[in-house]
Tab-separated table of C-alpha atoms and ligand atoms in Angstrom:
chain	number	residue	atom	x	y	z
A	1	UNK	CA	0.000	0.000	0.000
A	2	UNK	CA	2.776	2.408	1.040
A	3	UNK	CA	4.668	1.379	-2.076
A	4	UNK	CA	1.730	2.002	-4.312
A	5	UNK	CA	1.291	5.457	-2.822
A	6	UNK	CA	4.928	6.252	-3.367
A	7	UNK	CA	4.689	4.955	-6.890
A	8	UNK	CA	1.624	7.052	-7.624
A	9	UNK	CA	3.311	10.110	-6.198
A	10	UNK	CA	6.307	9.424	-8.358
A	11	UNK	CA	4.163	9.142	-11.506
A	12	UNK	CA	2.312	12.311	-10.539
A	13	UNK	CA	5.491	14.270	-10.081
A	14	UNK	CA	6.722	12.955	-13.434
A	15	UNK	CA	3.497	14.133	-15.035
A	16	UNK	CA	3.811	17.547	-13.398
A	17	UNK	CA	7.390	17.838	-14.623
A	18	UNK	CA	6.293	16.838	-18.124
A	19	UNK	CA	3.453	19.352	-18.046
A	20	UNK	CA	5.821	22.090	-16.888
A	21	UNK	CA	8.266	21.200	-19.660
A	22	UNK	CA	5.461	21.226	-22.220
A	23	UNK	CA	4.218	24.575	-20.940
A	24	UNK	CA	7.742	25.967	-21.201
A	25	UNK	CA	8.109	24.586	-24.702
A	26	UNK	CA	4.848	26.185	-25.776
A	27	UNK	CA	5.378	29.379	-23.865
A	28	UNK	CA	4.761	32.340	-26.142
A	29	UNK	CA	6.858	35.438	-25.413
A	30	UNK	CA	4.976	38.697	-24.821
A	31	UNK	CA	6.571	40.154	-27.957
A	32	UNK	CA	7.758	38.187	-30.996
A	33	UNK	CA	11.170	39.852	-31.113
A	34	UNK	CA	13.724	41.624	-28.947
A	35	UNK	CA	16.737	43.566	-30.288
A	36	UNK	CA	19.524	44.990	-28.159
A	37	UNK	CA	21.925	47.885	-28.754
A	38	UNK	CA	24.498	49.040	-26.243
A	39	UNK	CA	27.874	48.624	-24.584
A	40	UNK	CA	29.542	46.151	-22.214
A	41	UNK	CA	26.624	46.346	-19.776
A	42	UNK	CA	24.587	44.297	-22.264
A	43	UNK	CA	27.135	42.847	-24.735
A	44	UNK	CA	26.846	39.049	-24.835
A	45	UNK	CA	29.844	38.127	-26.958
A	46	UNK	CA	30.007	40.429	-29.977
A	47	UNK	CA	33.560	41.489	-29.102
A	48	UNK	CA	34.894	37.942	-28.737
A	49	UNK	CA	36.574	37.919	-32.141
A	50	UNK	CA	37.866	41.496	-32.029
A	51	UNK	CA	41.280	42.911	-31.158
A	52	UNK	CA	40.328	44.746	-27.999
A	53	UNK	CA	40.870	44.982	-24.270
A	54	UNK	CA	37.068	45.226	-23.960
A	55	UNK	CA	36.553	41.487	-23.914
A	56	UNK	CA	35.240	39.126	-21.266
A	57	UNK	CA	35.343	35.667	-22.829
A	58	UNK	CA	37.490	34.151	-20.127
A	59	UNK	CA	36.964	32.787	-16.637
A	60	UNK	CA	35.857	33.905	-14.120
A	61	UNK	CA	33.481	36.020	-16.272
A	62	UNK	CA	30.364	33.874	-16.647
A	63	UNK	CA	31.139	31.813	-13.547
A	64	UNK	CA	27.437	31.870	-12.589
A	65	UNK	CA	26.026	31.854	-16.118
A	66	UNK	CA	24.224	28.614	-17.086
A	67	UNK	CA	26.300	28.287	-20.276
A	68	UNK	CA	29.536	29.477	-18.628
A	69	UNK	CA	31.915	31.885	-20.349
A	70	UNK	CA	30.236	33.763	-23.213
A	71	UNK	CA	31.709	37.241	-23.430
A	72	UNK	CA	29.234	38.779	-20.971
A	73	UNK	CA	30.933	41.314	-18.682
A	74	UNK	CA	29.493	39.908	-15.459
A	75	UNK	CA	29.357	36.728	-13.392
A	76	UNK	CA	25.901	35.718	-14.642
A	77	UNK	CA	23.109	37.379	-16.571
A	78	UNK	CA	23.062	40.915	-17.919
A	79	UNK	CA	20.028	43.157	-17.500
A	80	UNK	CA	18.773	42.250	-20.981
A	81	UNK	CA	19.136	38.517	-20.265
A	82	UNK	CA	16.803	38.964	-17.299
A	83	UNK	CA	14.490	41.130	-19.412
A	84	UNK	CA	14.344	38.389	-22.054
A	85	UNK	CA	13.300	35.959	-19.311
A	86	UNK	CA	10.692	38.369	-17.930
A	87	UNK	CA	9.322	38.855	-21.456
A	88	UNK	CA	8.854	35.113	-21.677
A	89	UNK	CA	11.647	34.173	-24.089
A	90	UNK	CA	12.713	30.600	-23.522
A	91	UNK	CA	16.289	31.193	-24.694
A	92	UNK	CA	18.571	34.186	-24.338
A	93	UNK	CA	18.858	36.507	-27.345
A	94	UNK	CA	21.968	35.504	-29.363
A	95	UNK	CA	24.841	37.852	-30.238
A	96	UNK	CA	24.684	39.255	-33.778
A	97	UNK	CA	28.263	38.082	-34.445
A	98	UNK	CA	27.287	34.401	-34.308
A	99	UNK	CA	23.492	34.441	-34.835
A	100	UNK	CA	22.012	32.102	-37.439
A	101	UNK	CA	19.887	33.519	-40.246
A	102	UNK	CA	16.733	31.881	-38.890
A	103	UNK	CA	17.292	33.463	-35.475
A	104	UNK	CA	17.104	37.002	-36.831
A	105	UNK	CA	13.285	37.194	-36.754
A	106	UNK	CA	13.231	36.635	-32.998
A	107	UNK	CA	15.876	39.273	-32.375
A	108	UNK	CA	19.620	39.562	-31.895
A	109	UNK	CA	21.983	41.504	-29.673
A	110	UNK	CA	24.207	44.098	-31.413
A	111	UNK	CA	25.825	45.468	-28.230
A	112	UNK	CA	29.587	45.841	-28.073
A	113	UNK	CA	31.870	46.543	-25.118
A	114	UNK	CA	33.514	50.012	-25.250
A	115	UNK	CA	30.888	51.290	-27.706
A	116	UNK	CA	29.492	54.788	-27.498
A	117	UNK	CA	27.242	57.232	-29.281
A	118	UNK	CA	30.336	58.890	-30.721
A	119	UNK	CA	32.394	56.811	-33.143
A	120	UNK	CA	35.747	57.600	-31.509
A	121	UNK	CA	34.533	56.617	-28.039
A	122	UNK	CA	36.297	53.522	-26.679
A	123	UNK	CA	39.134	53.590	-29.239
A	124	UNK	CA	41.540	53.632	-26.293
A	125	UNK	CA	40.522	50.000	-25.679
A	126	UNK	CA	40.675	48.717	-29.254
A	127	UNK	CA	38.160	47.463	-31.808
A	128	UNK	CA	34.411	47.506	-31.132
A	129	UNK	CA	31.110	48.337	-32.831
A	130	UNK	CA	30.014	51.928	-32.130
A	131	UNK	CA	26.285	52.686	-32.104
A	132	UNK	CA	26.513	53.863	-35.749
A	133	UNK	CA	27.694	50.407	-36.756
A	134	UNK	CA	25.142	48.643	-34.567
A	135	UNK	CA	22.418	50.565	-36.405
A	136	UNK	CA	24.007	49.537	-39.732
A	137	UNK	CA	23.887	45.900	-38.551
A	138	UNK	CA	20.202	46.327	-37.749
A	139	UNK	CA	19.643	47.706	-41.269
A	140	UNK	CA	21.280	44.596	-42.732
A	141	UNK	CA	19.203	42.422	-40.411
A	142	UNK	CA	15.990	44.061	-41.647
A	143	UNK	CA	17.066	43.299	-45.247
A	144	UNK	CA	17.464	39.616	-44.350
A	145	UNK	CA	14.126	39.633	-42.502
A	146	UNK	CA	12.502	41.071	-45.608
A	147	UNK	CA	13.743	38.103	-47.635
A	148	UNK	CA	12.557	35.714	-44.909
A	149	UNK	CA	9.098	37.318	-45.288
A	150	UNK	CA	9.341	36.793	-49.078
A	151	UNK	CA	9.508	40.553	-49.633
A	152	UNK	CA	5.999	41.020	-48.228
A	153	UNK	CA	6.454	44.475	-46.646
A	154	UNK	CA	3.074	44.345	-44.917
A	155	UNK	CA	4.267	41.317	-43.034
A	156	UNK	CA	7.732	42.740	-42.420
A	157	UNK	CA	6.579	46.060	-40.960
A	158	UNK	CA	3.830	44.425	-38.956
A	159	UNK	CA	6.448	42.155	-37.389
A	160	UNK	CA	8.945	44.976	-36.771
A	161	UNK	CA	6.288	47.139	-35.135
A	162	UNK	CA	5.850	44.516	-32.424
A	163	UNK	CA	9.542	44.142	-31.601
A	164	UNK	CA	11.039	45.726	-28.514
A	165	UNK	CA	14.348	47.486	-29.132
A	166	UNK	CA	16.476	48.067	-26.070
A	167	UNK	CA	19.086	50.818	-26.394
A	168	UNK	CA	21.614	51.516	-23.627
A	169	UNK	CA	24.303	53.937	-24.798
A	170	UNK	CA	26.273	56.804	-23.295
A	171	UNK	CA	28.332	55.405	-20.384
A	172	UNK	CA	31.447	55.069	-22.528
A	173	UNK	CA	31.033	58.521	-24.052
A	174	UNK	CA	31.921	59.649	-20.535
A	175	UNK	CA	34.113	56.862	-19.121
A	176	UNK	CA	36.089	56.178	-22.269
A	177	UNK	CA	35.989	59.654	-23.751
A	178	UNK	CA	34.986	62.785	-21.800
A	179	UNK	CA	36.607	61.687	-18.516
A	180	UNK	CA	39.794	60.591	-20.301
A	181	UNK	CA	41.463	63.907	-21.183
A	182	UNK	CA	44.812	62.302	-22.004
A	183	UNK	CA	43.257	60.432	-24.904
A	184	UNK	CA	40.321	62.610	-25.994
A	185	UNK	CA	39.876	66.360	-26.483
A	186	UNK	CA	36.123	66.504	-25.828
A	187	UNK	CA	36.424	67.842	-22.258
A	188	UNK	CA	38.517	70.786	-23.420
A	189	UNK	CA	36.204	71.498	-26.368
A	190	UNK	CA	32.813	71.124	-24.661
A	191	UNK	CA	31.315	72.127	-21.322
A	192	UNK	CA	29.356	69.285	-19.667
A	193	UNK	CA	26.147	70.857	-20.931
A	194	UNK	CA	27.415	71.330	-24.488
A	195	UNK	CA	28.776	67.761	-24.558
A	196	UNK	CA	25.437	66.326	-23.441
A	197	UNK	CA	23.785	68.346	-26.210
A	198	UNK	CA	26.076	67.036	-28.988
A	199	UNK	CA	25.660	63.471	-27.715
A	200	UNK	CA	21.900	63.878	-27.777
A	201	UNK	CA	21.984	65.222	-31.311
A	202	UNK	CA	23.849	62.125	-32.516
A	203	UNK	CA	21.691	59.832	-30.377
A	204	UNK	CA	18.453	61.309	-31.782
A	205	UNK	CA	19.676	61.007	-35.362
A	206	UNK	CA	20.542	57.317	-34.923
A	207	UNK	CA	17.324	56.515	-33.045
A	208	UNK	CA	15.437	58.177	-35.852
A	209	UNK	CA	17.117	55.761	-38.269
A	210	UNK	CA	15.840	52.845	-36.181
A	211	UNK	CA	12.365	54.358	-36.359
A	212	UNK	CA	12.616	54.759	-40.131
A	213	UNK	CA	13.654	51.125	-40.449
A	214	UNK	CA	10.380	50.143	-38.769
A	215	UNK	CA	11.090	50.070	-35.015
A	216	UNK	CA	8.063	51.180	-32.988
A	217	UNK	CA	8.748	50.101	-29.391
A	218	UNK	CA	11.994	51.541	-28.150
A	219	UNK	CA	13.428	51.395	-24.631
A	220	UNK	CA	16.090	53.980	-23.806
A	221	UNK	CA	18.240	53.074	-20.840
A	222	UNK	CA	19.739	56.040	-18.983
A	223	UNK	CA	23.313	56.114	-17.680
A	224	UNK	CA	23.862	54.936	-14.092
A	225	UNK	CA	25.760	56.712	-11.336
A	226	UNK	CA	29.226	56.369	-12.833
A	227	UNK	CA	30.608	58.354	-9.883
A	228	UNK	CA	29.838	55.342	-7.653
A	229	UNK	CA	31.533	52.544	-9.614
A	230	UNK	CA	34.673	50.943	-8.095
A	231	UNK	CA	36.803	52.269	-10.962
A	232	UNK	CA	35.975	55.888	-10.087
A	233	UNK	CA	36.112	55.270	-6.344
A	234	UNK	CA	39.646	53.923	-6.788
A	235	UNK	CA	40.596	57.220	-8.426
A	236	UNK	CA	39.153	59.403	-5.666
A	237	UNK	CA	41.842	61.115	-3.638
A	238	UNK	CA	39.883	60.776	-0.391
A	239	UNK	CA	39.188	57.271	0.928
A	240	UNK	CA	35.577	56.367	0.232
A	241	UNK	CA	34.863	55.962	3.952
A	242	UNK	CA	35.296	59.732	4.261
A	243	UNK	CA	33.118	60.892	1.394
A	244	UNK	CA	29.521	61.692	2.183
A	245	UNK	CA	27.825	58.934	0.273
A	246	UNK	CA	30.882	57.137	-1.048
A	247	UNK	CA	30.604	58.513	-4.574
A	248	UNK	CA	32.273	61.050	-6.836
A	249	UNK	CA	29.455	63.583	-7.042
A	250	UNK	CA	31.233	65.772	-9.581
A	251	UNK	CA	30.976	62.915	-12.064
A	252	UNK	CA	27.406	62.118	-11.076
A	253	UNK	CA	26.339	65.727	-11.654
A	254	UNK	CA	27.734	65.634	-15.192
A	255	UNK	CA	25.990	62.302	-15.910
A	256	UNK	CA	22.752	63.752	-14.631
A	257	UNK	CA	22.856	66.535	-17.221
A	258	UNK	CA	23.028	63.891	-19.947
A	259	UNK	CA	20.200	61.846	-18.419
A	260	UNK	CA	17.874	64.843	-18.058
A	261	UNK	CA	18.386	65.466	-21.758
A	262	UNK	CA	17.557	61.818	-22.532
A	263	UNK	CA	14.195	62.129	-20.816
A	264	UNK	CA	13.421	65.254	-22.883
A	265	UNK	CA	14.495	63.384	-26.027
A	266	UNK	CA	12.098	60.531	-25.231
A	267	UNK	CA	9.258	63.033	-24.723
A	268	UNK	CA	10.062	64.679	-28.066
A	269	UNK	CA	10.014	61.342	-29.900
A	270	UNK	CA	6.652	60.467	-28.375
A	271	UNK	CA	5.206	63.819	-29.403
A	272	UNK	CA	6.586	63.634	-32.925
A	273	UNK	CA	5.454	60.072	-33.685
A	274	UNK	CA	1.951	58.847	-32.946
A	275	UNK	CA	2.466	55.239	-34.051
A	276	UNK	CA	5.424	54.489	-31.811
A	277	UNK	CA	6.336	54.467	-28.149
A	278	UNK	CA	9.687	55.400	-26.629
A	279	UNK	CA	10.252	54.785	-22.946
A	280	UNK	CA	12.967	56.063	-20.639
A	281	UNK	CA	14.421	53.780	-17.974
A	282	UNK	CA	15.899	55.797	-15.120
A	283	UNK	CA	18.978	53.701	-14.404
A	284	UNK	CA	20.506	56.651	-12.592
A	285	UNK	CA	17.747	56.577	-10.007
A	286	UNK	CA	17.788	52.799	-9.596
A	287	UNK	CA	21.581	52.678	-9.271
A	288	UNK	CA	21.298	55.412	-6.624
A	289	UNK	CA	18.608	53.407	-4.869
A	290	UNK	CA	20.830	50.312	-4.819
A	291	UNK	CA	23.649	52.295	-3.175
A	292	UNK	CA	21.439	54.164	-0.694
A	293	UNK	CA	19.388	51.143	0.354
A	294	UNK	CA	22.047	48.513	-0.230
A	295	UNK	CA	21.285	46.578	2.963
A	296	UNK	CA	17.625	46.077	2.114
A	297	UNK	CA	18.673	44.601	-1.245
A	298	UNK	CA	21.069	42.221	0.507
A	299	UNK	CA	24.295	43.938	-0.561
A	300	UNK	CA	27.110	43.981	2.001
A	301	UNK	CA	29.722	45.392	-0.367
A	302	UNK	CA	28.943	48.329	-2.653
A	303	UNK	CA	32.301	50.024	-3.152
A	304	UNK	CA	34.443	47.113	-4.367
A	305	UNK	CA	34.315	44.781	-7.318
A	306	UNK	CA	33.878	41.098	-6.494
A	307	UNK	CA	36.803	40.479	-8.840
A	308	UNK	CA	39.550	42.966	-9.650
A	309	UNK	CA	42.877	44.449	-8.685
A	310	UNK	CA	44.041	47.354	-6.515
A	311	UNK	CA	42.064	49.898	-4.509
A	312	UNK	CA	38.372	48.986	-4.363
A	313	UNK	CA	39.242	46.072	-6.679
A	314	UNK	CA	38.674	48.873	-9.139
A	315	UNK	CA	42.029	49.771	-10.654
A	316	UNK	CA	42.147	46.915	-13.154
A	317	UNK	CA	39.246	44.708	-14.259
A	318	UNK	CA	38.990	41.062	-13.371
A	319	UNK	CA	41.951	39.231	-14.918
A	320	UNK	CA	41.894	35.809	-16.631
A	321	UNK	CA	41.578	32.963	-14.117
A	322	UNK	CA	41.594	35.333	-11.156
A	323	UNK	CA	39.689	34.018	-8.128
A	324	UNK	CA	36.546	36.118	-7.518
A	325	UNK	CA	34.787	36.693	-4.207
A	326	UNK	CA	32.695	33.775	-2.943
A	327	UNK	CA	29.561	35.616	-1.781
A	328	UNK	CA	28.715	37.109	-5.159
A	329	UNK	CA	25.073	37.699	-4.233
A	330	UNK	CA	26.192	40.202	-1.598
A	331	UNK	CA	28.194	42.363	-4.019
A	332	UNK	CA	26.684	45.189	-6.046
A	333	UNK	CA	29.641	45.186	-8.456
A	334	UNK	CA	31.207	42.249	-10.200
A	335	UNK	CA	34.288	44.156	-11.383
A	336	UNK	CA	35.526	47.747	-11.634
A	337	UNK	CA	32.681	48.738	-13.975
A	338	UNK	CA	29.931	46.140	-14.134
A	339	UNK	CA	27.152	45.031	-11.748
A	340	UNK	CA	26.717	41.456	-10.562
A	341	UNK	CA	23.973	39.116	-11.794
A	342	UNK	CA	21.788	39.890	-8.755
A	343	UNK	CA	22.134	43.646	-9.292
A	344	UNK	CA	21.255	43.224	-12.979
A	345	UNK	CA	18.166	41.306	-11.921
A	346	UNK	CA	16.988	44.223	-9.780
A	347	UNK	CA	17.584	46.707	-12.633
A	348	UNK	CA	15.627	44.507	-15.020
A	349	UNK	CA	12.756	43.995	-12.595
A	350	UNK	CA	12.339	47.733	-12.084
A	351	UNK	CA	12.431	48.420	-15.812
A	352	UNK	CA	9.940	45.641	-16.450
A	353	UNK	CA	7.275	46.301	-13.863
A	354	UNK	CA	7.864	49.422	-11.788
A	355	UNK	CA	4.727	51.546	-11.605
A	356	UNK	CA	6.627	54.709	-10.717
A	357	UNK	CA	7.073	57.289	-13.507
A	358	UNK	CA	10.389	58.231	-11.929
A	359	UNK	CA	11.681	54.706	-12.698
A	360	UNK	CA	10.116	54.201	-16.112
A	361	UNK	CA	8.573	56.927	-18.257
A	362	UNK	CA	5.872	57.025	-19.511
A	363	UNK	CA	5.296	53.292	-18.911
A	364	UNK	CA	7.160	50.125	-17.988
A	365	UNK	CA	8.403	47.429	-20.361
A	366	UNK	CA	5.582	45.069	-19.410
A	367	UNK	CA	3.045	47.675	-20.562
A	368	UNK	CA	5.120	48.460	-23.657
A	369	UNK	CA	4.967	44.784	-24.599
A	370	UNK	CA	1.164	44.813	-24.379
A	371	UNK	CA	0.420	47.791	-26.654
B	1	LIG	C1	1.335	40.013	-47.518
B	1	LIG	O1	0.937	39.598	-46.225
B	1	LIG	C2	-0.364	40.042	-45.890
B	1	LIG	C3	-0.589	39.739	-44.417
B	1	LIG	O2	-0.348	38.407	-44.109
B	1	LIG	C4	-1.368	39.373	-46.814
B	1	LIG	O3	-2.679	39.781	-46.474
B	1	LIG	C5	-1.045	39.773	-48.241
B	1	LIG	O4	-1.878	39.090	-49.130
B	1	LIG	C6	0.418	39.470	-48.569
B	1	LIG	N1	0.753	40.074	-49.849
B	1	LIG	C7	1.289	39.383	-50.827
B	1	LIG	C8	1.604	40.154	-52.076
B	1	LIG	O5	1.506	38.188	-50.740
B	2	LIG	C1	7.736	42.564	-10.584
B	2	LIG	O1	7.933	41.305	-11.135
B	2	LIG	C2	8.708	40.439	-10.362
B	2	LIG	C3	8.929	39.198	-11.182
B	2	LIG	O2	7.745	38.727	-11.783
B	2	LIG	C4	8.007	40.161	-9.037
B	2	LIG	O3	8.799	39.348	-8.243
B	2	LIG	C5	7.770	41.482	-8.343
B	2	LIG	O4	7.034	41.266	-7.199
B	2	LIG	C6	7.037	42.438	-9.267
B	2	LIG	N1	6.946	43.720	-8.644
B	2	LIG	C7	5.879	44.503	-8.766
B	2	LIG	C8	5.959	45.824	-8.087
B	2	LIG	O5	4.907	44.185	-9.403
């Protein structure tokens, strides 16, 4: 009798597992396609074959990623990996550099470490795909999609109008350009305000190209508090224990000027186009929130990378085969520049379903998927 019960339970749990697997297999994502543009915060391997220092296809990068080392600049998932999961995609979105032709309809990731809005941004690190080139890759992708739809433009544009495009650019235009006066002249040519304005001009022009190619749901990710990353903390002359909130506020103020402009840009796009929706994700605010309320998010360490070298583990990024910290879920930063998997999960969650207009404007990604 006991045996029979056990047996029945076993069969039942097998059935449940099978049903769950079937449900997963038949799961339909909330949007048919997801395209990603950006820098190392969301790159998933596009730089692997390039001659550049902006590469992460070695251990311990990917130490907590299901498929191991991939070229992602973190221990596990990036923010867009988590977003893909929240949107109901069964598999992560593949990098453009290795994507198969038949994967293009579902979306690919064009992001490239060191990339910026300006073409020269990141050249100090080596080869990469600036935003201009990422947009060119999207144009080529749309051409292939058109052939896959047998040149039926009704079908093509209907499909494209449902895709979510995630765009996260700008961090490197500061980190690997404006704040690097030995390599770039921008900080002597432009005031912070003027620089933000020229960046926005280029950004708008390239976003407009995405719109003209058929994109209708576009997520613009703001720049986080760069003044609080281990790399900048390591460069502070005062120890971080003595600064008011452990950040370089001069840098944060300059980043804020850029972000305020981004929000205005998103409003302008929404006014100018009735058949599309642009949303602004306030990464600056959420990164501030993670620092200010670190304990409630479970972070014990917010001023050091889990893996790295020198002050704050922030002077050099995580080196090949270096041993990272063990308690990675308690670290906000994985290395000198990039958040950990758990931090990326929080960023993604806020972008996906926050109901506060100061986090996501004018709506969240979940709502964007539904319209
Ligand atoms: C293109 O696709 C639409 C929508 O599926 C269909 O109604 C139309 O007949 C197609 N046009 C051609 C020329 O096949
Ligand atoms: C947002 O979604 C996540 C994941 O589904 C969930 O855990 C969280 O409670 C949600 N938050 C809100 C405010 O709805």
